[in-house]
Amino acid sequence: MTPSAAPRRAGIVADGVFKALLGAAYLIGASRLGDLLGVSAWWMVASGVALLIGGGIELTCVRSRPFRTHVRLMVAYDTGWVLTALVGLLMAWRDGSAGGEVWIGYQTAAPLVCAALLLIATPVPSASDTRAGIRRWRRRA
């Protein structure tokens, strides 16, 4: 990783660590958090596992996937996170009981979708692959 890439990658690492820590908190406090949000403990456990998987895959792919791919997925994920939080709050404000389910449902599905998209993204070519490609290009020219 070049020195200029290190600060950019720090944000990706921070995002992956946040997801993993949130997942661990969901697992540790599944019963209590589930009661607060109006969802069952097993739903909190499923969400915690999904967040741990998503955060772990994000951390694993930091160097092997393009920065641009990471940023696009983080923006999409965080936009959905904010919109889901607003919908959940609106439902709770209107005395609805499904706000927590909407929130935790998103927290269960979205990290897995983002992780799958990261895994199928085209990897960044390694330095040796780039050098080999340049040599092939020079031979053709």
Coordinates of N, CA, C and O in Angstrom, one line a residue:
M1 N 0.9 -1.2 0.0 CA 0.0 0.0 0.0 C 0.9 1.2 0.0 O 1.8 1.3 0.8
T2 N 0.6 2.2 -0.9 CA 1.4 3.4 -1.0 C 1.1 4.3 0.2 O 0.0 4.2 0.8
P3 N 2.0 5.2 0.6 CA 1.7 6.1 1.7 C 0.4 6.9 1.5 O -0.3 7.2 2.4
S4 N 0.1 7.3 0.3 CA -1.1 8.1 0.0 C -2.4 7.3 0.2 O -3.5 7.8 0.4
A5 N -2.3 6.0 0.0 CA -3.5 5.1 0.1 C -3.8 4.7 1.5 O -4.9 4.4 1.8
A6 N -2.8 4.8 2.4 CA -3.0 4.4 3.8 C -4.2 5.2 4.5 O -5.1 4.6 5.1
P7 N -4.2 6.6 4.4 CA -5.3 7.3 5.0 C -6.7 7.0 4.4 O -7.7 6.9 5.1
R8 N -6.7 6.7 3.1 CA -8.0 6.4 2.5 C -8.5 5.0 2.9 O -9.6 4.8 3.2
R9 N -7.6 4.1 3.1 CA -7.9 2.7 3.6 C -8.3 2.7 5.0 O -9.1 1.9 5.5
A10 N -7.9 3.7 5.8 CA -8.2 3.8 7.2 C -9.7 3.9 7.4 O -10.3 3.3 8.4
G11 N -10.4 4.6 6.6 CA -11.8 4.7 6.6 C -12.6 3.4 6.4 O -13.5 3.1 7.1
I12 N -12.0 2.6 5.5 CA -12.6 1.3 5.2 C -12.4 0.4 6.4 O -13.3 -0.3 6.8
V13 N -11.2 0.4 7.0 CA -10.9 -0.4 8.2 C -11.8 0.1 9.3 O -12.4 -0.8 10.0
A14 N -12.0 1.4 9.5 CA -12.9 1.8 10.6 C -14.3 1.4 10.4 O -15.0 1.0 11.4
D15 N -14.8 1.4 9.2 CA -16.1 0.9 8.9 C -16.3 -0.6 9.2 O -17.3 -1.0 9.8
G16 N -15.3 -1.4 8.8 CA -15.4 -2.8 9.1 C -15.3 -3.1 10.5 O -16.0 -3.9 11.0
V17 N -14.5 -2.3 11.3 CA -14.3 -2.5 12.7 C -15.6 -2.1 13.4 O -16.1 -2.8 14.3
F18 N -16.3 -1.0 12.9 CA -17.5 -0.6 13.5 C -18.6 -1.7 13.4 O -19.3 -2.0 14.3
K19 N -18.7 -2.2 12.1 CA -19.7 -3.3 11.9 C -19.4 -4.5 12.8 O -20.4 -5.1 13.4
A20 N -18.2 -4.9 12.9 CA -17.8 -6.0 13.8 C -18.2 -5.7 15.2 O -18.7 -6.6 15.9
L21 N -17.8 -4.5 15.7 CA -18.2 -4.2 17.1 C -19.7 -4.1 17.4 O -20.1 -4.6 18.4
L22 N -20.4 -3.6 16.4 CA -21.8 -3.5 16.5 C -22.4 -4.9 16.5 O -23.3 -5.3 17.3
G23 N -21.9 -5.8 15.7 CA -22.3 -7.2 15.7 C -22.0 -7.9 17.0 O -22.9 -8.6 17.5
A24 N -20.9 -7.6 17.6 CA -20.5 -8.2 18.9 C -21.5 -7.7 20.0 O -21.9 -8.5 20.8
A25 N -21.8 -6.4 19.9 CA -22.7 -5.8 20.9 C -24.1 -6.4 20.7 O -24.8 -6.7 21.8
Y26 N -24.5 -6.7 19.5 CA -25.8 -7.3 19.3 C -25.8 -8.7 19.9 O -26.8 -9.2 20.4
L27 N -24.7 -9.5 19.7 CA -24.7 -10.8 20.3 C -24.6 -10.8 21.8 O -25.3 -11.6 22.4
I28 N -23.8 -9.9 22.3 CA -23.7 -9.9 23.8 C -25.0 -9.4 24.5 O -25.4 -10.0 25.5
G29 N -25.7 -8.4 23.9 CA -26.9 -7.9 24.5 C -28.1 -8.3 23.8 O -29.1 -7.5 23.8
A30 N -28.2 -9.4 23.1 CA -29.3 -9.8 22.3 C -30.6 -9.7 23.0 O -31.6 -9.1 22.5
S31 N -30.7 -10.2 24.2 CA -32.0 -10.2 24.9 C -32.4 -8.8 25.3 O -33.5 -8.4 25.0
R32 N -31.5 -8.1 25.9 CA -31.8 -6.7 26.4 C -32.1 -5.8 25.2 O -33.1 -5.0 25.2
L33 N -31.2 -5.8 24.2 CA -31.5 -4.9 23.0 C -32.7 -5.3 22.3 O -33.4 -4.5 21.8
G34 N -33.0 -6.6 22.2 CA -34.2 -7.1 21.5 C -35.4 -6.6 22.2 O -36.4 -6.1 21.6
D35 N -35.4 -6.6 23.6 CA -36.6 -6.0 24.3 C -36.7 -4.5 24.0 O -37.8 -4.1 23.9
L36 N -35.6 -3.8 24.0 CA -35.7 -2.4 23.8 C -36.2 -2.0 22.4 O -37.0 -1.1 22.2
L37 N -35.8 -2.9 21.4 CA -36.2 -2.6 20.0 C -37.5 -3.3 19.6 O -38.1 -3.1 18.5
G38 N -38.0 -4.2 20.5 CA -39.3 -4.9 20.2 C -39.1 -6.0 19.2 O -40.0 -6.4 18.5
V39 N -37.9 -6.7 19.3 CA -37.7 -7.8 18.4 C -37.2 -9.0 19.3 O -36.7 -8.8 20.4
S40 N -37.3 -10.2 18.8 CA -36.9 -11.3 19.6 C -35.4 -11.4 19.6 O -34.7 -10.9 18.8
A41 N -34.9 -12.1 20.6 CA -33.4 -12.3 20.8 C -32.8 -13.0 19.6 O -31.7 -12.6 19.2
W42 N -33.4 -14.0 19.1 CA -32.8 -14.7 17.9 C -32.6 -13.8 16.7 O -31.7 -13.9 16.0
W43 N -33.5 -12.8 16.6 CA -33.4 -11.8 15.5 C -32.1 -11.0 15.7 O -31.4 -10.6 14.8
M44 N -31.9 -10.6 17.0 CA -30.7 -9.8 17.3 C -29.4 -10.6 17.1 O -28.4 -10.1 16.6
V45 N -29.5 -11.9 17.4 CA -28.3 -12.8 17.2 C -28.1 -12.9 15.7 O -26.9 -12.8 15.3
A46 N -29.1 -13.1 14.9 CA -28.9 -13.2 13.4 C -28.3 -12.0 12.9 O -27.4 -12.0 12.0
S47 N -28.8 -10.8 13.4 CA -28.2 -9.5 12.9 C -26.8 -9.4 13.4 O -25.9 -8.9 12.6
G48 N -26.5 -9.8 14.6 CA -25.1 -9.7 15.1 C -24.1 -10.6 14.2 O -23.0 -10.1 13.9
V49 N -24.6 -11.8 13.9 CA -23.8 -12.6 13.1 C -23.6 -12.0 11.7 O -22.4 -12.0 11.1
A50 N -24.6 -11.5 11.1 CA -24.5 -10.9 9.8 C -23.6 -9.7 9.8 O -22.8 -9.5 8.9
L51 N -23.6 -8.9 10.9 CA -22.7 -7.7 11.0 C -21.3 -8.2 11.2 O -20.3 -7.6 10.6
L52 N -21.1 -9.2 11.9 CA -19.7 -9.8 12.1 C -19.1 -10.3 10.8 O -18.0 -10.0 10.4
I53 N -20.0 -11.0 10.0 CA -19.6 -11.5 8.7 C -19.3 -10.3 7.8 O -18.2 -10.3 7.1
G54 N -20.2 -9.4 7.7 CA -20.0 -8.2 6.8 C -18.7 -7.4 7.2 O -18.0 -7.1 6.3
G55 N -18.6 -7.1 8.4 CA -17.4 -6.4 8.9 C -16.1 -7.2 8.6 O -15.1 -6.6 8.2
G56 N -16.1 -8.5 8.9 CA -14.9 -9.3 8.7 C -14.5 -9.4 7.2 O -13.4 -9.3 6.8
I57 N -15.5 -9.5 6.3 CA -15.2 -9.6 4.9 C -14.7 -8.2 4.4 O -13.8 -8.1 3.6
E58 N -15.3 -7.2 4.9 CA -14.8 -5.8 4.6 C -13.4 -5.6 4.9 O -12.6 -5.1 4.2
L59 N -13.0 -6.1 6.1 CA -11.6 -6.0 6.6 C -10.7 -6.9 5.8 O -9.6 -6.5 5.5
T60 N -11.2 -8.0 5.4 CA -10.4 -9.0 4.6 C -10.1 -8.4 3.2 O -9.1 -8.7 2.6
C61 N -11.1 -7.7 2.6 CA -11.0 -7.2 1.3 C -10.4 -5.8 1.1 O -10.3 -5.2 0.1
V62 N -9.8 -5.2 2.2 CA -9.3 -3.9 2.2 C -8.3 -3.7 1.1 O -8.4 -2.7 0.3
R63 N -7.3 -4.5 1.0 CA -6.3 -4.4 0.0 C -6.5 -5.0 -1.3 O -5.9 -4.7 -2.3
S64 N -7.4 -6.0 -1.3 CA -7.6 -6.8 -2.5 C -8.7 -6.3 -3.4 O -8.9 -6.8 -4.6
R65 N -9.5 -5.3 -3.0 CA -10.6 -4.8 -3.8 C -10.4 -3.3 -4.0 O -9.8 -2.6 -3.2
P66 N -10.8 -2.7 -5.2 CA -10.6 -1.3 -5.5 C -11.2 -0.4 -4.4 O -12.3 -0.7 -3.9
F67 N -10.5 0.7 -4.1 CA -11.0 1.7 -3.2 C -12.4 2.2 -3.6 O -13.3 2.4 -2.7
R68 N -12.5 2.4 -4.8 CA -13.8 3.0 -5.4 C -15.0 2.0 -5.1 O -16.1 2.5 -4.7
T69 N -14.7 0.8 -5.2 CA -15.8 -0.2 -4.9 C -16.2 -0.2 -3.4 O -17.4 -0.1 -3.1
H70 N -15.2 -0.1 -2.6 CA -15.5 0.0 -1.1 C -16.3 1.3 -0.8 O -17.3 1.2 -0.1
V71 N -15.9 2.4 -1.4 CA -16.6 3.7 -1.1 C -18.0 3.6 -1.6 O -18.9 4.0 -0.9
R72 N -18.2 3.1 -2.8 CA -19.6 3.0 -3.3 C -20.5 2.2 -2.4 O -21.6 2.5 -2.1
L73 N -19.9 1.0 -2.0 CA -20.7 0.1 -1.1 C -21.0 0.8 0.3 O -22.1 0.6 0.8
M74 N -20.0 1.5 0.8 CA -20.2 2.1 2.1 C -21.2 3.2 2.0 O -22.0 3.4 2.9
V75 N -21.2 4.0 0.9 CA -22.2 5.1 0.8 C -23.6 4.5 0.6 O -24.5 4.9 1.3
A76 N -23.7 3.4 -0.2 CA -25.0 2.8 -0.3 C -25.5 2.2 1.0 O -26.7 2.4 1.4
Y77 N -24.6 1.5 1.7 CA -25.0 0.9 3.0 C -25.4 2.0 4.0 O -26.4 1.9 4.7
D78 N -24.6 3.0 4.1 CA -24.9 4.1 5.1 C -26.1 4.9 4.8 O -26.9 5.3 5.6
T79 N -26.4 5.1 3.5 CA -27.6 5.7 3.0 C -28.8 4.9 3.4 O -29.8 5.4 4.0
G80 N -28.8 3.6 3.2 CA -29.8 2.7 3.6 C -30.0 2.7 5.1 O -31.1 2.6 5.7
W81 N -28.9 2.8 5.8 CA -28.9 2.8 7.3 C -29.6 4.0 7.8 O -30.5 3.9 8.7
V82 N -29.4 5.1 7.3 CA -30.0 6.4 7.7 C -31.5 6.3 7.3 O -32.4 6.6 8.2
L83 N -31.8 5.9 6.1 CA -33.2 5.8 5.7 C -34.0 4.8 6.6 O -35.2 5.1 7.0
T84 N -33.4 3.7 6.8 CA -34.1 2.7 7.7 C -34.3 3.2 9.1 O -35.3 3.0 9.7
A85 N -33.3 3.9 9.6 CA -33.4 4.5 11.0 C -34.6 5.5 11.0 O -35.4 5.5 11.9
L86 N -34.7 6.3 9.9 CA -35.8 7.3 9.9 C -37.1 6.6 9.8 O -38.1 7.1 10.4
V87 N -37.2 5.6 9.0 CA -38.5 4.9 8.9 C -38.8 4.2 10.2 O -40.0 4.3 10.7
G88 N -37.8 3.6 10.9 CA -38.1 3.0 12.2 C -38.5 4.0 13.2 O -39.5 3.8 14.0
L89 N -37.9 5.2 13.2 CA -38.3 6.2 14.1 C -39.7 6.8 13.8 O -40.5 7.0 14.8
L90 N -40.0 6.9 12.6 CA -41.3 7.4 12.2 C -42.4 6.4 12.6 O -43.4 6.8 13.1
M91 N -42.1 5.1 12.4 CA -43.0 4.1 12.9 C -43.2 4.1 14.4 O -44.3 3.9 14.9
A92 N -42.1 4.2 15.1 CA -42.2 4.3 16.6 C -43.0 5.5 17.0 O -43.8 5.5 18.0
W93 N -42.7 6.7 16.4 CA -43.4 7.9 16.7 C -44.9 7.8 16.5 O -45.7 8.4 17.2
R94 N -45.3 7.0 15.5 CA -46.7 6.8 15.2 C -47.3 5.6 16.0 O -48.3 5.1 15.6
D95 N -46.6 5.2 17.0 CA -47.0 4.1 17.9 C -47.1 2.8 17.1 O -47.8 1.9 17.5
G96 N -46.3 2.6 16.1 CA -46.2 1.4 15.4 C -45.3 0.4 16.2 O -44.4 0.8 16.9
S97 N -45.4 -0.8 15.9 CA -44.6 -1.8 16.6 C -43.5 -2.4 15.7 O -42.7 -3.2 16.2
A98 N -43.5 -2.1 14.4 CA -42.5 -2.7 13.5 C -41.2 -1.9 13.3 O -40.4 -2.3 12.5
G99 N -41.0 -0.8 14.0 CA -39.8 0.0 13.7 C -38.6 -0.8 14.0 O -37.6 -0.7 13.3
G100 N -38.5 -1.5 15.1 CA -37.4 -2.3 15.5 C -37.1 -3.4 14.5 O -36.0 -3.7 14.1
E101 N -38.2 -4.0 14.0 CA -38.1 -5.1 13.0 C -37.5 -4.6 11.7 O -36.7 -5.2 11.1
V102 N -37.9 -3.4 11.3 CA -37.4 -2.8 10.1 C -35.9 -2.5 10.2 O -35.1 -2.9 9.4
W103 N -35.5 -2.0 11.4 CA -34.2 -1.6 11.6 C -33.3 -2.9 11.7 O -32.2 -2.9 11.0
I104 N -33.7 -3.8 12.4 CA -32.9 -5.1 12.6 C -32.9 -5.9 11.3 O -31.9 -6.5 11.0
G105 N -34.0 -5.9 10.6 CA -34.1 -6.5 9.3 C -33.0 -6.0 8.3 O -32.3 -6.8 7.6
Y106 N -32.9 -4.7 8.3 CA -31.9 -4.1 7.5 C -30.5 -4.4 7.9 O -29.6 -4.8 7.1
Q107 N -30.3 -4.4 9.2 CA -29.0 -4.7 9.8 C -28.6 -6.2 9.6 O -27.4 -6.6 9.7
T108 N -29.6 -7.0 9.3 CA -29.3 -8.4 9.0 C -29.0 -8.6 7.5 O -28.1 -9.4 7.2
A109 N -29.8 -8.0 6.6 CA -29.6 -8.2 5.2 C -28.5 -7.4 4.6 O -27.7 -8.0 3.8
A110 N -28.4 -6.1 4.9 CA -27.5 -5.3 4.2 C -26.0 -5.7 4.3 O -25.3 -5.6 3.3
P111 N -25.5 -6.0 5.5 CA -24.1 -6.4 5.6 C -23.8 -7.6 4.7 O -22.7 -7.7 4.2
L112 N -24.7 -8.6 4.6 CA -24.5 -9.8 3.8 C -24.5 -9.4 2.3 O -23.7 -10.0 1.6
V113 N -25.4 -8.5 1.9 CA -25.4 -8.1 0.5 C -24.1 -7.4 0.2 O -23.5 -7.7 -0.9
C114 N -23.7 -6.5 1.0 CA -22.4 -5.7 0.8 C -21.2 -6.7 0.7 O -20.3 -6.5 -0.1
A115 N -21.2 -7.6 1.7 CA -20.1 -8.6 1.7 C -20.1 -9.4 0.4 O -19.0 -9.6 -0.2
A116 N -21.2 -9.9 0.0 CA -21.3 -10.6 -1.3 C -20.8 -9.8 -2.5 O -20.1 -10.3 -3.3
L117 N -21.2 -8.5 -2.5 CA -20.8 -7.7 -3.6 C -19.3 -7.4 -3.6 O -18.6 -7.3 -4.6
L118 N -18.7 -7.3 -2.4 CA -17.3 -7.1 -2.3 C -16.5 -8.4 -2.7 O -15.5 -8.3 -3.4
L119 N -17.1 -9.6 -2.4 CA -16.4 -10.8 -2.8 C -16.4 -11.0 -4.3 O -15.5 -11.6 -4.8
I120 N -17.5 -10.6 -4.9 CA -17.5 -10.8 -6.4 C -16.9 -9.7 -7.2 O -16.8 -9.8 -8.4
A121 N -16.5 -8.6 -6.5 CA -15.9 -7.5 -7.2 C -14.5 -7.9 -7.8 O -13.9 -8.8 -7.2
T122 N -14.1 -7.3 -8.9 CA -12.9 -7.6 -9.5 C -11.7 -7.2 -8.6 O -11.7 -6.0 -8.1
P123 N -10.8 -8.1 -8.3 CA -9.7 -7.8 -7.4 C -8.8 -6.8 -8.0 O -8.7 -6.7 -9.2
V124 N -8.1 -6.0 -7.2 CA -7.0 -5.1 -7.6 C -5.8 -6.0 -8.1 O -5.4 -6.9 -7.4
P125 N -5.3 -5.7 -9.3 CA -4.1 -6.5 -9.7 C -2.9 -6.2 -8.8 O -2.7 -5.1 -8.3
S126 N -2.2 -7.3 -8.5 CA -1.0 -7.1 -7.6 C 0.1 -6.4 -8.5 O 0.0 -6.3 -9.7
A127 N 1.1 -6.0 -7.8 CA 2.2 -5.3 -8.5 C 2.9 -6.2 -9.5 O 3.3 -5.8 -10.6
S128 N 3.1 -7.5 -9.1 CA 3.7 -8.5 -10.0 C 2.8 -8.7 -11.3 O 3.3 -8.8 -12.4
D129 N 1.5 -8.7 -11.1 CA 0.6 -8.8 -12.2 C 0.7 -7.6 -13.1 O 0.7 -7.7 -14.4
T130 N 0.8 -6.5 -12.6 CA 0.9 -5.2 -13.3 C 2.2 -5.2 -14.1 O 2.2 -4.9 -15.3
R131 N 3.3 -5.6 -13.5 CA 4.6 -5.6 -14.2 C 4.6 -6.6 -15.3 O 5.1 -6.4 -16.4
A132 N 4.0 -7.8 -15.1 CA 3.9 -8.8 -16.1 C 3.0 -8.3 -17.3 O 3.4 -8.5 -18.5
G133 N 1.9 -7.6 -17.0 CA 1.1 -7.0 -18.1 C 1.8 -6.0 -18.9 O 1.7 -5.9 -20.1
I134 N 2.7 -5.2 -18.2 CA 3.4 -4.2 -18.9 C 4.5 -4.9 -19.8 O 4.6 -4.5 -21.0
R135 N 5.1 -5.9 -19.4 CA 6.1 -6.6 -20.2 C 5.4 -7.2 -21.4 O 5.9 -7.2 -22.5
R136 N 4.2 -7.8 -21.2 CA 3.5 -8.4 -22.4 C 3.1 -7.3 -23.4 O 3.2 -7.5 -24.6
W137 N 2.7 -6.1 -22.9 CA 2.3 -5.0 -23.7 C 3.5 -4.5 -24.5 O 3.4 -4.2 -25.7
R138 N 4.7 -4.5 -23.9 CA 5.9 -4.0 -24.6 C 6.3 -5.0 -25.7 O 6.8 -4.6 -26.7
R139 N 6.1 -6.3 -25.4 CA 6.5 -7.3 -26.4 C 5.6 -7.1 -27.7 O 6.1 -7.4 -28.8
R140 N 4.4 -6.8 -27.4 CA 3.4 -6.7 -28.6 C 3.7 -5.4 -29.4 O 3.5 -5.4 -30.6
A141 N 4.2 -4.4 -28.7 CA 4.4 -3.1 -29.4 C 5.6 -3.1 -30.3 O 6.4 -3.9 -30.5

